[in-house]
Short mmCIF file of C-alpha atoms in Angstrom, two decimals:
data_model
loop_
_atom_site.label_atom_id
_atom_site.label_comp_id
_atom_site.label_asym_id
_atom_site.label_seq_id
_atom_site.Cartn_x
_atom_site.Cartn_y
_atom_site.Cartn_z
CA MET A 1 -8.10 -23.56 -84.93
CA PRO A 2 -10.85 -20.95 -84.41
CA ARG A 3 -9.82 -17.31 -84.21
CA ILE A 4 -11.68 -15.50 -81.46
CA ALA A 5 -11.59 -11.81 -80.58
CA LEU A 6 -12.46 -10.97 -76.99
CA VAL A 7 -13.72 -7.44 -77.48
CA THR A 8 -12.74 -5.01 -74.75
CA TYR A 9 -11.98 -1.32 -74.22
CA ASP A 10 -8.76 0.65 -74.52
CA SER A 11 -7.63 1.25 -70.94
CA GLY A 12 -4.72 3.43 -72.05
CA PRO A 13 -1.79 3.51 -69.62
CA GLU A 14 -3.95 2.14 -66.80
CA PRO A 15 -4.37 -1.60 -66.18
CA SER A 16 -7.61 -3.03 -67.53
CA LYS A 17 -10.42 -3.32 -65.00
CA ASP A 18 -11.51 -6.60 -66.58
CA ARG A 19 -10.19 -9.24 -64.20
CA ASP A 20 -11.72 -12.04 -66.30
CA LEU A 21 -10.04 -11.07 -69.57
CA PRO A 22 -6.55 -12.62 -69.12
CA LEU A 23 -8.13 -15.68 -67.50
CA LEU A 24 -10.49 -16.25 -70.45
CA VAL A 25 -7.83 -15.59 -73.09
CA ARG A 26 -5.55 -18.14 -71.44
CA ALA A 27 -8.31 -20.74 -71.05
CA LEU A 28 -9.34 -20.44 -74.72
CA ARG A 29 -5.75 -20.74 -75.87
CA ASP A 30 -5.26 -23.80 -73.68
CA ALA A 31 -8.33 -25.28 -75.40
CA GLY A 32 -6.72 -24.80 -78.83
CA ALA A 33 -8.24 -21.51 -79.97
CA GLU A 34 -6.35 -18.48 -81.25
CA ALA A 35 -7.77 -15.96 -78.80
CA VAL A 36 -6.81 -12.31 -78.53
CA ALA A 37 -8.17 -9.29 -76.67
CA VAL A 38 -9.01 -6.40 -79.03
CA PRO A 39 -10.47 -2.97 -78.13
CA TRP A 40 -13.70 -2.39 -80.02
CA ASP A 41 -12.38 0.89 -81.41
CA ALA A 42 -8.90 -0.41 -82.30
CA PRO A 43 -7.78 1.31 -85.53
CA GLY A 44 -7.38 -1.12 -88.40
CA ALA A 45 -8.71 -4.17 -86.54
CA ASP A 46 -9.52 -6.95 -89.04
CA TRP A 47 -12.81 -8.16 -87.61
CA GLY A 48 -13.48 -10.24 -90.70
CA GLY A 49 -10.41 -12.30 -89.85
CA PHE A 50 -12.09 -13.73 -86.74
CA ASP A 51 -14.55 -16.60 -86.52
CA LEU A 52 -16.19 -14.94 -83.54
CA ALA A 53 -16.11 -11.49 -81.95
CA LEU A 54 -17.16 -12.00 -78.33
CA ILE A 55 -18.06 -8.75 -76.60
CA ARG A 56 -16.59 -8.89 -73.13
CA SER A 57 -15.66 -5.54 -71.58
CA THR A 58 -16.51 -2.63 -73.87
CA TRP A 59 -17.04 -0.65 -70.69
CA ASP A 60 -16.66 2.80 -72.25
CA TYR A 61 -19.43 2.32 -74.81
CA SER A 62 -22.18 4.07 -72.87
CA TRP A 63 -20.54 7.49 -73.33
CA ARG A 64 -20.08 6.80 -77.05
CA ALA A 65 -23.29 4.93 -77.77
CA GLU A 66 -23.78 6.05 -81.37
CA GLU A 67 -20.19 5.26 -82.28
CA PHE A 68 -20.43 1.90 -80.55
CA THR A 69 -23.68 0.85 -82.21
CA ALA A 70 -22.21 1.81 -85.60
CA TRP A 71 -19.25 -0.47 -84.82
CA VAL A 72 -21.67 -3.25 -83.81
CA GLU A 73 -23.41 -3.04 -87.19
CA ARG A 74 -20.09 -3.09 -89.10
CA CYS A 75 -18.63 -5.93 -87.08
CA GLY A 76 -21.80 -7.99 -87.32
CA LYS A 77 -21.55 -7.90 -91.11
CA LEU A 78 -17.94 -9.10 -91.09
CA THR A 79 -18.07 -11.95 -88.59
CA ARG A 80 -20.31 -13.59 -86.01
CA LEU A 81 -20.86 -11.13 -83.16
CA ALA A 82 -22.04 -12.27 -79.75
CA ASN A 83 -24.47 -11.18 -78.72
CA PRO A 84 -26.18 -10.43 -82.07
CA PRO A 85 -26.29 -6.80 -83.29
CA ALA A 86 -30.05 -6.45 -82.89
CA VAL A 87 -29.82 -7.55 -79.26
CA VAL A 88 -26.93 -5.19 -78.54
CA ARG A 89 -28.74 -2.27 -80.16
CA TRP A 90 -31.90 -2.90 -78.11
CA ASN A 91 -29.97 -3.32 -74.86
CA THR A 92 -27.94 -0.09 -75.15
CA ASP A 93 -30.92 1.96 -73.96
CA LYS A 94 -32.47 1.06 -70.60
CA ARG A 95 -35.87 2.01 -71.88
CA TYR A 96 -35.94 -1.72 -72.65
CA LEU A 97 -37.32 -2.02 -69.10
CA GLY A 98 -40.58 -0.71 -70.52
CA ASP A 99 -40.61 -3.55 -73.06
CA LEU A 100 -40.06 -6.09 -70.29
CA ALA A 101 -42.84 -4.57 -68.18
CA ALA A 102 -45.21 -4.66 -71.17
CA ALA A 103 -44.41 -8.37 -71.51
CA GLY A 104 -45.44 -8.95 -67.90
CA VAL A 105 -41.96 -9.18 -66.41
CA PRO A 106 -41.73 -7.60 -62.93
CA VAL A 107 -39.30 -4.67 -63.10
CA VAL A 108 -38.34 -1.78 -60.86
CA PRO A 109 -40.85 1.03 -61.68
CA THR A 110 -39.14 3.49 -64.01
CA ARG A 111 -39.89 6.89 -65.52
CA TYR A 112 -37.82 8.71 -68.13
CA ILE A 113 -36.92 12.39 -68.48
CA ALA A 114 -35.48 13.30 -71.88
CA PRO A 115 -33.58 16.51 -72.66
CA GLY A 116 -36.04 19.40 -72.83
CA GLU A 117 -38.59 17.77 -70.54
CA PRO A 118 -39.34 19.23 -67.08
CA ALA A 119 -37.59 17.85 -63.99
CA ASP A 120 -40.58 15.92 -62.66
CA LEU A 121 -38.99 14.32 -59.59
CA PRO A 122 -40.57 12.52 -56.62
CA ASP A 123 -41.34 14.58 -53.53
CA HIS A 124 -42.40 11.86 -51.08
CA HIS A 125 -39.88 9.02 -51.28
CA GLU A 126 -36.18 8.33 -51.86
CA TYR A 127 -35.29 7.85 -55.51
CA VAL A 128 -32.44 7.19 -57.96
CA VAL A 129 -31.49 9.19 -61.03
CA LYS A 130 -29.24 7.63 -63.67
CA PRO A 131 -28.82 7.67 -67.46
CA THR A 132 -30.61 5.28 -69.80
CA SER A 133 -27.21 4.62 -71.35
CA GLY A 134 -24.79 3.94 -68.54
CA ALA A 135 -22.68 1.34 -66.77
CA GLY A 136 -20.82 0.87 -63.52
CA ALA A 137 -23.06 3.34 -61.62
CA ARG A 138 -21.67 6.26 -63.62
CA PHE A 139 -23.90 9.36 -63.41
CA ALA A 140 -26.07 7.57 -60.83
CA ALA A 141 -27.13 8.91 -57.43
CA ARG A 142 -29.87 8.48 -54.83
CA TYR A 143 -31.81 11.39 -53.40
CA THR A 144 -34.32 12.29 -50.74
CA HIS A 145 -37.08 14.84 -51.37
CA ASP A 146 -35.07 17.59 -49.68
CA GLU A 147 -32.22 17.12 -52.19
CA HIS A 148 -34.40 18.23 -55.10
CA ASP A 149 -32.10 21.07 -56.20
CA THR A 150 -29.06 18.77 -56.32
CA ALA A 151 -31.00 16.22 -58.39
CA VAL A 152 -32.09 18.97 -60.79
CA ARG A 153 -28.47 19.99 -61.29
CA GLN A 154 -27.66 16.38 -62.16
CA LEU A 155 -30.49 16.32 -64.70
CA GLU A 156 -29.27 19.56 -66.23
CA ARG A 157 -25.74 18.15 -66.57
CA MET A 158 -27.00 14.91 -68.12
CA HIS A 159 -29.34 16.68 -70.51
CA ALA A 160 -26.56 19.05 -71.58
CA GLU A 161 -24.51 15.99 -72.53
CA GLY A 162 -27.40 14.45 -74.44
CA PHE A 163 -28.44 11.79 -71.92
CA THR A 164 -32.00 10.81 -71.12
CA ALA A 165 -32.47 10.25 -67.40
CA MET A 166 -34.33 7.41 -65.76
CA VAL A 167 -35.92 7.87 -62.33
CA GLN A 168 -36.66 4.92 -60.06
CA PRO A 169 -37.72 4.59 -56.43
CA TYR A 170 -34.77 3.59 -54.32
CA VAL A 171 -35.29 -0.10 -53.52
CA ARG A 172 -34.54 -0.17 -49.82
CA SER A 173 -34.19 -3.96 -49.71
CA ILE A 174 -30.84 -3.52 -51.47
CA ASP A 175 -29.42 -2.16 -48.21
CA THR A 176 -30.10 -5.49 -46.47
CA ALA A 177 -30.57 -8.19 -49.13
CA GLY A 178 -28.28 -6.78 -51.80
CA GLU A 179 -28.62 -7.12 -55.56
CA ARG A 180 -28.44 -10.56 -57.16
CA ALA A 181 -26.81 -11.20 -60.54
CA LEU A 182 -27.83 -14.38 -62.35
CA GLN A 183 -25.42 -15.26 -65.15
CA PHE A 184 -26.48 -17.33 -68.13
CA PHE A 185 -24.19 -18.82 -70.78
CA GLY A 186 -25.16 -21.02 -73.71
CA GLY A 187 -28.81 -20.74 -72.69
CA ARG A 188 -28.43 -22.14 -69.17
CA LEU A 189 -27.76 -20.72 -65.72
CA LEU A 190 -24.01 -20.48 -65.23
CA HIS A 191 -23.74 -19.11 -61.68
CA ALA A 192 -25.04 -16.30 -59.52
CA SER A 193 -23.60 -13.62 -57.25
CA VAL A 194 -24.88 -11.06 -54.78
CA LYS A 195 -23.45 -7.63 -54.04
CA GLY A 196 -24.09 -4.89 -51.52
CA ALA A 197 -25.57 -1.44 -52.08
CA VAL A 198 -23.66 0.69 -54.60
CA LEU A 199 -25.28 4.08 -54.02
CA ALA A 200 -24.55 5.45 -50.57
CA PRO A 201 -26.58 8.48 -49.42
CA GLY A 202 -24.94 11.77 -50.29
CA THR A 203 -22.49 10.31 -52.83
CA PRO A 204 -22.23 12.72 -55.80
CA TYR A 205 -23.48 11.36 -59.10
CA ASP A 206 -20.13 12.06 -60.78
CA ALA A 207 -18.03 10.41 -58.06
CA ASP A 208 -16.18 7.16 -58.75
CA LYS A 209 -18.08 4.24 -57.25
CA ASP A 210 -17.40 0.59 -56.51
CA ALA A 211 -19.86 -1.06 -58.87
CA HIS A 212 -19.66 -4.45 -57.12
CA PRO A 213 -19.18 -3.99 -53.37
CA ASP A 214 -19.01 -7.05 -51.13
CA LEU A 215 -19.46 -9.42 -54.09
CA ARG A 216 -19.91 -13.07 -53.17
CA PRO A 217 -21.43 -16.26 -54.63
CA TRP A 218 -25.19 -16.72 -54.39
CA GLU A 219 -27.58 -19.63 -54.78
CA PRO A 220 -30.64 -18.25 -56.59
CA THR A 221 -34.10 -19.11 -55.35
CA ALA A 222 -36.68 -20.75 -57.59
CA ALA A 223 -38.55 -17.43 -57.75
CA GLU A 224 -35.43 -15.54 -58.81
CA LEU A 225 -34.63 -18.07 -61.51
CA ALA A 226 -38.21 -17.93 -62.81
CA VAL A 227 -38.16 -14.11 -63.10
CA ALA A 228 -34.76 -14.18 -64.82
CA GLU A 229 -35.99 -16.74 -67.35
CA ARG A 230 -39.12 -14.65 -68.01
CA ALA A 231 -36.93 -11.62 -68.68
CA LEU A 232 -34.77 -13.52 -71.16
CA ALA A 233 -37.83 -14.93 -72.90
CA ALA A 234 -39.15 -11.39 -73.37
CA VAL A 235 -36.15 -10.18 -75.40
CA PRO A 236 -37.57 -9.12 -78.79
CA GLY A 237 -37.11 -11.47 -81.71
CA ASP A 238 -36.41 -14.59 -79.63
CA PRO A 239 -32.67 -14.29 -80.41
CA GLU A 240 -29.99 -16.84 -79.62
CA LEU A 241 -28.16 -15.35 -76.65
CA LEU A 242 -24.68 -16.66 -75.97
CA TYR A 243 -24.54 -14.87 -72.62
CA ALA A 244 -26.77 -12.80 -70.36
CA ARG A 245 -26.87 -11.40 -66.86
CA VAL A 246 -30.12 -10.63 -65.08
CA ASP A 247 -29.80 -8.27 -62.09
CA LEU A 248 -32.58 -8.74 -59.53
CA VAL A 249 -33.70 -7.00 -56.36
CA THR A 250 -36.52 -7.65 -53.91
CA GLY A 251 -39.49 -5.44 -54.71
CA ALA A 252 -41.96 -3.79 -52.36
CA ASP A 253 -44.14 -6.93 -52.54
CA GLY A 254 -41.28 -9.11 -51.31
CA GLU A 255 -40.85 -10.76 -54.71
CA PRO A 256 -37.86 -10.53 -57.08
CA CYS A 257 -37.96 -7.97 -59.87
CA VAL A 258 -35.55 -6.96 -62.61
CA MET A 259 -33.21 -4.04 -62.02
CA GLU A 260 -31.27 -4.49 -65.25
CA LEU A 261 -30.89 -7.01 -68.06
CA GLU A 262 -27.26 -7.04 -69.23
CA LEU A 263 -26.88 -8.46 -72.74
CA ILE A 264 -23.90 -6.46 -74.04
CA GLU A 265 -20.86 -6.56 -71.78
CA PRO A 266 -21.81 -8.05 -68.41
CA ASN A 267 -19.00 -8.76 -66.01
CA LEU A 268 -19.10 -12.55 -65.60
CA PHE A 269 -17.08 -12.61 -62.35
CA LEU A 270 -15.21 -15.72 -63.49
CA TRP A 271 -12.50 -14.85 -60.98
CA LEU A 272 -15.10 -15.55 -58.30
CA HIS A 273 -16.57 -18.62 -60.02
CA ALA A 274 -13.55 -20.49 -61.36
CA ASP A 275 -15.57 -23.70 -61.80
CA SER A 276 -17.62 -21.96 -64.51
CA VAL A 277 -14.63 -21.35 -66.81
CA PRO A 278 -14.73 -24.74 -68.61
CA ARG A 279 -18.44 -24.30 -69.45
CA VAL A 280 -17.79 -20.81 -70.80
CA VAL A 281 -14.90 -22.06 -72.93
CA ARG A 282 -16.98 -24.90 -74.40
CA ALA A 283 -19.82 -22.53 -75.27
CA VAL A 284 -17.50 -19.95 -76.83
CA LEU A 285 -15.74 -22.60 -78.95
CA ALA A 286 -19.11 -23.93 -80.12
CA ALA A 287 -20.21 -20.41 -81.06
CA ALA A 288 -17.01 -19.93 -83.04
CA GLY A 289 -17.87 -23.00 -85.07
#
């Protein structure tokens, strides 16, 4: 009987936001595994006692990136960690978009502003500011050129907290075509979803946001699947990825491009794609040996 840790976050007195977690724990147990949900920072957790530590919803890691990556290294030495430590470490910083672009993968154009660097912001088009280490649209906002002073205040706040900012043109197609999420598991396409625009005009960067508005199933086009596969093939080291999510939008040329490549703790939306659960269970059991 394999012992599997589904690695999550400590939600405290609030209910967990991971809707998939109880579903996946139950499905793995029904398949004969000893599966348990464990916060990544749980004191005294015996990671070496598991056959597999499957990162699922460590959704507070981006504010504690150094602590989290240190845990990743420790855990990876004690048991099999999925995804592998080197992949997780690379994917914690969204400057990986530069690596994808260098490999010829179409990505949303991105610039970076590190602490101490001047606030070089666009003055002729709408744009987005967000941290290179972030999740769930936290510390993300869209601006027009006449909101320069507000954007600068966001940069100052982020830099004071040690975050590097990334600046991207706002992809206006999101307002009509949405953002597509292609999920892969065990090396093959699992399912896909599409969601509406997350960043409404005028929403403060530090406001709570619905990270997945109007989420619904999606049938990816051949072009979308090709771009997603190119992105996965460009991950350094040609690692074995148990899971991945490629977030795509329609670029200015009308073709799909990568918004984000989620290799750490992507929401799988199994509650929306119940037919995918058996495939996920089989792949997780195989990974656990």
